[in-house]
Coordinates of C-alpha atoms in Angstrom, one line a residue:
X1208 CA 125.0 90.8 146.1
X1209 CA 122.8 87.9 146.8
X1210 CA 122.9 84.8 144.7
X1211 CA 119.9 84.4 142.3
X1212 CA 117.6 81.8 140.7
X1213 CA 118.2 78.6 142.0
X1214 CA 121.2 79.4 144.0
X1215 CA 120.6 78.9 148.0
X1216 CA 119.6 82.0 149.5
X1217 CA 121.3 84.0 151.8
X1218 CA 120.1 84.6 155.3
X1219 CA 119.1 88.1 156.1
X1220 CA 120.3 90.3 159.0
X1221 CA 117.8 90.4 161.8
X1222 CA 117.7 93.9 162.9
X1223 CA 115.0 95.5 165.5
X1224 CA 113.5 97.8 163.1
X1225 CA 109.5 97.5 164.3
X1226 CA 108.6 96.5 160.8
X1227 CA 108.8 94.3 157.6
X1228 CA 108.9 94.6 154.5
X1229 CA 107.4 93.4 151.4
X1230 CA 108.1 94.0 147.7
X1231 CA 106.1 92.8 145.1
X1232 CA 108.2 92.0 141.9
X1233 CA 106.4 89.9 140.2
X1234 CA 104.1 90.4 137.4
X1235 CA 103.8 89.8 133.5
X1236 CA 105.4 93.4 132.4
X1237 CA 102.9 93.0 129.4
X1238 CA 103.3 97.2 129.3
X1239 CA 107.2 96.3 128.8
X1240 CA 106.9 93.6 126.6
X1241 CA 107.3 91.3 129.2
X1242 CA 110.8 93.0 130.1
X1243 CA 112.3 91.8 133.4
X1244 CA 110.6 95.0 134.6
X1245 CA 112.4 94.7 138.4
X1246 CA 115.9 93.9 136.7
X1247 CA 115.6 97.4 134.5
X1248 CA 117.7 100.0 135.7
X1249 CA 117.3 103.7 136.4
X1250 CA 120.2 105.6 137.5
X1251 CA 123.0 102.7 137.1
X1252 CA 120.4 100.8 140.2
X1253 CA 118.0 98.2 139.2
X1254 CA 114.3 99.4 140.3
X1255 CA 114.1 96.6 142.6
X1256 CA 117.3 97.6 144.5
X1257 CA 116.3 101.3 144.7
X1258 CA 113.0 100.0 146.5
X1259 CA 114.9 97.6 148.4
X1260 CA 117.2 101.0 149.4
X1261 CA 114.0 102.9 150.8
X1262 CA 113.6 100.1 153.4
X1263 CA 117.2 99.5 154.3
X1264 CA 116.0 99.3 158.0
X1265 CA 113.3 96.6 157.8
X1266 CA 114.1 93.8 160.3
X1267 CA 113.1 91.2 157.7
X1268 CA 112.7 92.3 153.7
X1269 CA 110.3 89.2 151.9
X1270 CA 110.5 89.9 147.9
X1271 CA 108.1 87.9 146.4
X1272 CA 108.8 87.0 142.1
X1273 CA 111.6 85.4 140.8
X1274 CA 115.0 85.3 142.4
X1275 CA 117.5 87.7 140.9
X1276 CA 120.5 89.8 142.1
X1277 CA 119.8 92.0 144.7
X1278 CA 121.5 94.8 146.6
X1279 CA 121.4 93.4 149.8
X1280 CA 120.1 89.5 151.2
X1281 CA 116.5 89.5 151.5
X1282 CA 114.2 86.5 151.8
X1283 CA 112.2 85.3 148.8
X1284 CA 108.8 83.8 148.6
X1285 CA 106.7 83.0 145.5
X1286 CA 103.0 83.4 144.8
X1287 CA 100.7 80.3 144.3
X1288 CA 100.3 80.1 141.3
X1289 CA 102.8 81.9 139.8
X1290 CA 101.7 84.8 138.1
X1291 CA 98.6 84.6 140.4
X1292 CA 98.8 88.9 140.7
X1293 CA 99.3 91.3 143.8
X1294 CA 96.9 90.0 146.1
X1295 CA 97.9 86.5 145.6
X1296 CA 101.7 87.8 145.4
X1297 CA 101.0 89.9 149.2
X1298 CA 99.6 86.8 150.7
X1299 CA 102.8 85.4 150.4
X1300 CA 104.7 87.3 150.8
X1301 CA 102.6 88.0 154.5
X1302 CA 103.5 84.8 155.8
X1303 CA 107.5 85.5 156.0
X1304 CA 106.3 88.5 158.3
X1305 CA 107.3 88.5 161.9
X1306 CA 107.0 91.5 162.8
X1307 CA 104.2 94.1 163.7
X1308 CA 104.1 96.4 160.8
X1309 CA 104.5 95.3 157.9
X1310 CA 105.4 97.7 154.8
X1311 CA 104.1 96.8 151.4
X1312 CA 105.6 98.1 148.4
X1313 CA 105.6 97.5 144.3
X1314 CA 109.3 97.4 142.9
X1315 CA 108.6 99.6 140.4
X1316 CA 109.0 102.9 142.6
X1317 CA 112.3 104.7 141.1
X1318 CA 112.0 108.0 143.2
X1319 CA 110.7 106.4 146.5
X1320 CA 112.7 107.0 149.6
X1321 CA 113.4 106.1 153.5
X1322 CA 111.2 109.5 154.1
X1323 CA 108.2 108.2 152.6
X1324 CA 108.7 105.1 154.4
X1325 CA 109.1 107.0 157.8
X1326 CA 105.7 108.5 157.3
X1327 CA 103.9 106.1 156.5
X1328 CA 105.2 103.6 159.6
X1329 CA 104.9 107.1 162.0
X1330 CA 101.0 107.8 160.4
X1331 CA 100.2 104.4 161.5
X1332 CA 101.7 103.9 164.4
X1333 CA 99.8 107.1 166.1
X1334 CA 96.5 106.5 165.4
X1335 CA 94.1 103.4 164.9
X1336 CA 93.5 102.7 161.5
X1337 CA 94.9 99.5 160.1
X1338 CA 96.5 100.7 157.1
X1339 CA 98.4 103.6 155.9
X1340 CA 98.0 104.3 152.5
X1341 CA 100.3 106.5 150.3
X1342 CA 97.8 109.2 148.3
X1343 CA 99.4 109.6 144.9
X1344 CA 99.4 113.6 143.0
X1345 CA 95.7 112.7 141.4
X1346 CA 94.1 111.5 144.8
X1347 CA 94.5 107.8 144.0
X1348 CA 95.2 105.6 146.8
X1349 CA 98.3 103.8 146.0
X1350 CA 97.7 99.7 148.2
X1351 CA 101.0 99.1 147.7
X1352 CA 102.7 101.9 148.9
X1353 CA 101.7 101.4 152.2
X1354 CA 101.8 100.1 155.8
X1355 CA 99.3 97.6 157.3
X1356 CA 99.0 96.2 160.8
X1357 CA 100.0 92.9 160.0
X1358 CA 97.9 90.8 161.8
X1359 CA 94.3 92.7 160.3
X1360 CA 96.3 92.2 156.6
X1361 CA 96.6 88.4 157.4
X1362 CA 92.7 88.4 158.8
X1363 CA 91.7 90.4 156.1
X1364 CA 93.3 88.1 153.1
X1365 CA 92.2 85.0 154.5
X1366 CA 88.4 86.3 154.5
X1367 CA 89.2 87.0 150.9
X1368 CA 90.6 83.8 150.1
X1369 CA 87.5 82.0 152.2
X1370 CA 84.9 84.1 149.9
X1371 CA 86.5 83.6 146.7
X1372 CA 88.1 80.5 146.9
X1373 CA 91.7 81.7 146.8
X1374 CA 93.3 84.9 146.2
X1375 CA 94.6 84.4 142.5
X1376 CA 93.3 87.4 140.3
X1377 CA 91.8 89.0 142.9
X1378 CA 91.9 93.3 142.5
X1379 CA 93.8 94.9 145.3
X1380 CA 90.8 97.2 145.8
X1381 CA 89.1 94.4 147.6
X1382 CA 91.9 94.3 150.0
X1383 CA 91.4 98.4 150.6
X1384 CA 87.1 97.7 151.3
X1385 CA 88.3 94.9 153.9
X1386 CA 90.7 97.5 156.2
X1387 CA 90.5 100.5 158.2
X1388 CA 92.3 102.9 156.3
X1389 CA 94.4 105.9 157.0
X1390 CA 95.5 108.2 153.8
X1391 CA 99.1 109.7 153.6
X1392 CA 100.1 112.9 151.3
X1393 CA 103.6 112.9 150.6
X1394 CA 106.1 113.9 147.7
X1395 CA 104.2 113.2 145.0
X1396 CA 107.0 111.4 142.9
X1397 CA 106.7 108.7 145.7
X1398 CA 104.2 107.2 144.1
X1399 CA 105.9 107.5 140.5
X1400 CA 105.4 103.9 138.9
X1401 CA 107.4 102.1 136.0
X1402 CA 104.4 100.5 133.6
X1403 CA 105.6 101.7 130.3
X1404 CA 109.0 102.3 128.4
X1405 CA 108.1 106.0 128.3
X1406 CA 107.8 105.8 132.2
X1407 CA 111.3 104.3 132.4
X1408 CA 112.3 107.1 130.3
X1409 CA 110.9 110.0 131.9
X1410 CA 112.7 108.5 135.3
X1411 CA 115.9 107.8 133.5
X1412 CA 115.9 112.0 132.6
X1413 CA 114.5 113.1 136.0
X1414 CA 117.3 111.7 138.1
X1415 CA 119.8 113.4 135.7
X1416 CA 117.9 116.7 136.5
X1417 CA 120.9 119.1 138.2
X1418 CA 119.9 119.3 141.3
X1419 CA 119.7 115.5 142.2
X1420 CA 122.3 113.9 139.8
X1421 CA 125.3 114.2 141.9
X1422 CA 123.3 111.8 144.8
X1423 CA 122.0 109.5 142.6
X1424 CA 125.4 109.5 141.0
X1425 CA 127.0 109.1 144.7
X1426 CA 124.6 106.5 146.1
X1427 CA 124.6 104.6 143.0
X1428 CA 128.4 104.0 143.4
X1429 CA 128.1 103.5 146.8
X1430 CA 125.7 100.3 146.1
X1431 CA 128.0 99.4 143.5
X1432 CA 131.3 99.2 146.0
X1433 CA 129.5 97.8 148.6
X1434 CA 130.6 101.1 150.7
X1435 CA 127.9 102.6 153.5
X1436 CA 128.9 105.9 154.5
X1437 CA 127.3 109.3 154.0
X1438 CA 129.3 111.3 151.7
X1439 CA 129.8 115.4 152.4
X1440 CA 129.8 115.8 148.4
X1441 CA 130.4 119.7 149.3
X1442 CA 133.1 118.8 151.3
X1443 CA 134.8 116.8 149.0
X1444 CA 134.0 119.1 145.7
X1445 CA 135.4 122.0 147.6
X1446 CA 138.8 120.3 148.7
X1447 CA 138.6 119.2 144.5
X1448 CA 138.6 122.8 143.7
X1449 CA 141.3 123.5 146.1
X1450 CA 143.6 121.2 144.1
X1451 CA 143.0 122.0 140.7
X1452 CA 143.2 125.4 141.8
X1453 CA 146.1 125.5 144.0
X1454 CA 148.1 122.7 142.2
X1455 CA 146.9 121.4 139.0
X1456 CA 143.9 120.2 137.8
X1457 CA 144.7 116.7 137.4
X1458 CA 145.2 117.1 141.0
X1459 CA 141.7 117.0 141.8
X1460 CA 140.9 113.4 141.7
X1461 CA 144.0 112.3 142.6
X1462 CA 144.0 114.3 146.0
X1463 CA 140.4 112.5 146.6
X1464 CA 141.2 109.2 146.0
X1465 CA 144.4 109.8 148.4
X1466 CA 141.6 111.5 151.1
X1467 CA 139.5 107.9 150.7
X1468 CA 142.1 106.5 151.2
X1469 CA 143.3 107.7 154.3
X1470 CA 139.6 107.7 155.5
X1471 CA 139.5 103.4 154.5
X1472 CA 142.8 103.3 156.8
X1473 CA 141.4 105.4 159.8
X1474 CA 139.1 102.1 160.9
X1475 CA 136.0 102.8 162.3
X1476 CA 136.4 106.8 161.9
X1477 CA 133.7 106.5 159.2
X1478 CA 132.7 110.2 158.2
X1479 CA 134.9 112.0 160.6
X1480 CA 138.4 110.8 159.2
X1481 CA 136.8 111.7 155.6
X1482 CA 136.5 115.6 157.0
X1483 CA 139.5 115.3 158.7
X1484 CA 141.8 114.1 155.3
X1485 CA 139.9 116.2 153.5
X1486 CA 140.8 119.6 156.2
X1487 CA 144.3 118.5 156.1
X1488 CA 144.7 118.5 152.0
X1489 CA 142.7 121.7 151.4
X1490 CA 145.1 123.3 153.9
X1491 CA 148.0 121.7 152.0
X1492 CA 146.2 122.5 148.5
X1493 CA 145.8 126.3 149.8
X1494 CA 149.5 126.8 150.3
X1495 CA 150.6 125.5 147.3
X1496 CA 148.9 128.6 146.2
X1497 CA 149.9 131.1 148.5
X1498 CA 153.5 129.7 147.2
X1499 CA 152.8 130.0 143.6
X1500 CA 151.8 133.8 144.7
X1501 CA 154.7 134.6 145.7
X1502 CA 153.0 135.7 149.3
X1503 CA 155.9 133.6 151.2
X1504 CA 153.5 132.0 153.1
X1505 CA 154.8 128.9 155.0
X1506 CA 153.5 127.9 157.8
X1507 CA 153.0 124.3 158.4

């Protein structure tokens, strides 16, 4: 993780991505009682790192608040003054751009992912507009969800900050009235924002919904370890079963820590050596079975 507060910061990767990214996580929290409202987790992953996660690609990542720990280095930039609010907070965080494109988000987006991101860089890359905005479930048009053509952004804030003097307290819907805009649908939960305790709650019980809790459980340990590597979770649940069937049940997470662990030795195998350990203990776990049934099987 990176260092935070005054510790120096770390210099990010440069990576040809064809786009930037900024996250806004600044911001009073006045909803949250002025809780550290990036720093709250959802999932075992701190809002802030499962935004940063959606835009893993970015060749440069700006976050503009207060520095904290963060999944991976990013550069940090502060709005003047402090506090200032999103427009202010996006001017900032503007300048650190480099590239083209440049991908605005808030870091209060629990269920947004690299899909979302895709679209919206792809919408705006094939047409002319000079933003793409993200349309959330009631029609709204979400500013900070969104890709801009940077260079119309930077044009387009500094007429605002000529007009009224600066960019402090300024409503993002000024911003939208300035650009050529093109509108995105998209999963709807996208656009799902943390304002309020009960918001952190309801996200807190979706991701624990069945049919997503064993990725966010997965990807959420993944951060934690520090590991990148796309996990076959049926893969490994099947050769699981195989143990505890075949052997014992205690066999079960013992054969797949001894699978990892072949996998960590295979360098540079990444996913294949995982499906290959994994082939060669379900075999092994299968005729433990066979034995126990008395079929005399034993081939090797």
């Amino acid at each position: 993780m990176t260092a935070a507060n005054d510790a120096p910061a770390t210099p990010e990767p440069r990576v040809p991505a064809g786009y930037d990214a900024v996250v806004l996580a600044g911001g009073a929290a006045k909803r949250l009682g002025g809780a550290d409202k990036p720093g709250l987790r959802v999932g075992g992953r701190t809002l802030l790192d499962r935004v940063l996660a959606a835009c893993a690609d970015a060749g440069r990542t700006v976050v503009v608040g207060g520095r904290r720990p963060t999944v991976r280095p990013v550069r940090w930039a502060r709005e003047d003054p402090p506090g200032g609010g999103p427009v202010a907070a996006l001017g900032a965080g503007v300048r650190c751009v480099a590239a083209d494109t440049a991908l605005v988000l808030s870091a209060d987006l629990p269920f947004l992912g690299a899909g979302t991101v895709r679209r919206l860089r792809d919408v705006l890359a094939a047409g002319t507009g000079e933003a793409a905005f993200l349309v959330d479930g009631d029609g709204r048009d979400q500013p900070l969800v969104a890709a801009y053509r940077t260079e119309p952004l930077r044009r387009s804030l500094g007429l605002l900050a000529a007009e009224y003097g600066g960019l402090a307290g300024l409503p993002l819907r000024l911003l939208s009235q300035e650009l050529d805009l093109v509108r995105v649908d998209a999963d709807p939960l996208a656009a799902f924002d943390c304002d309020t305790w009960d918001d952190i709650s309801a996200a807190r019980t979706r991701i624990r919904e069945h049919g997503t809790v064993l990725d966010e459980w997965i990807t959420a340990v993944k951060d934690k370890l520090g590991i990148e590597l796309d996990v076959d979770t049926t893969l490994l649940l099947d050769l699981a079963s195989d143990a505890a069937h075949g052997v014992a049940r205690p066999a079960a997470p013992l054969t797949t820590f001894l699978v990892g662990y072949a996998a960590a030795r295979a360098a540079g195998e990444g996913e294949q050596a995982v499906a290959e350990a994994a082939a060669k203990a379900s075999a092994l776990a299968r005729r433990w079975e066979e034995e126990a049934g008395g079929s005399g099987a034993d081939a090797g």
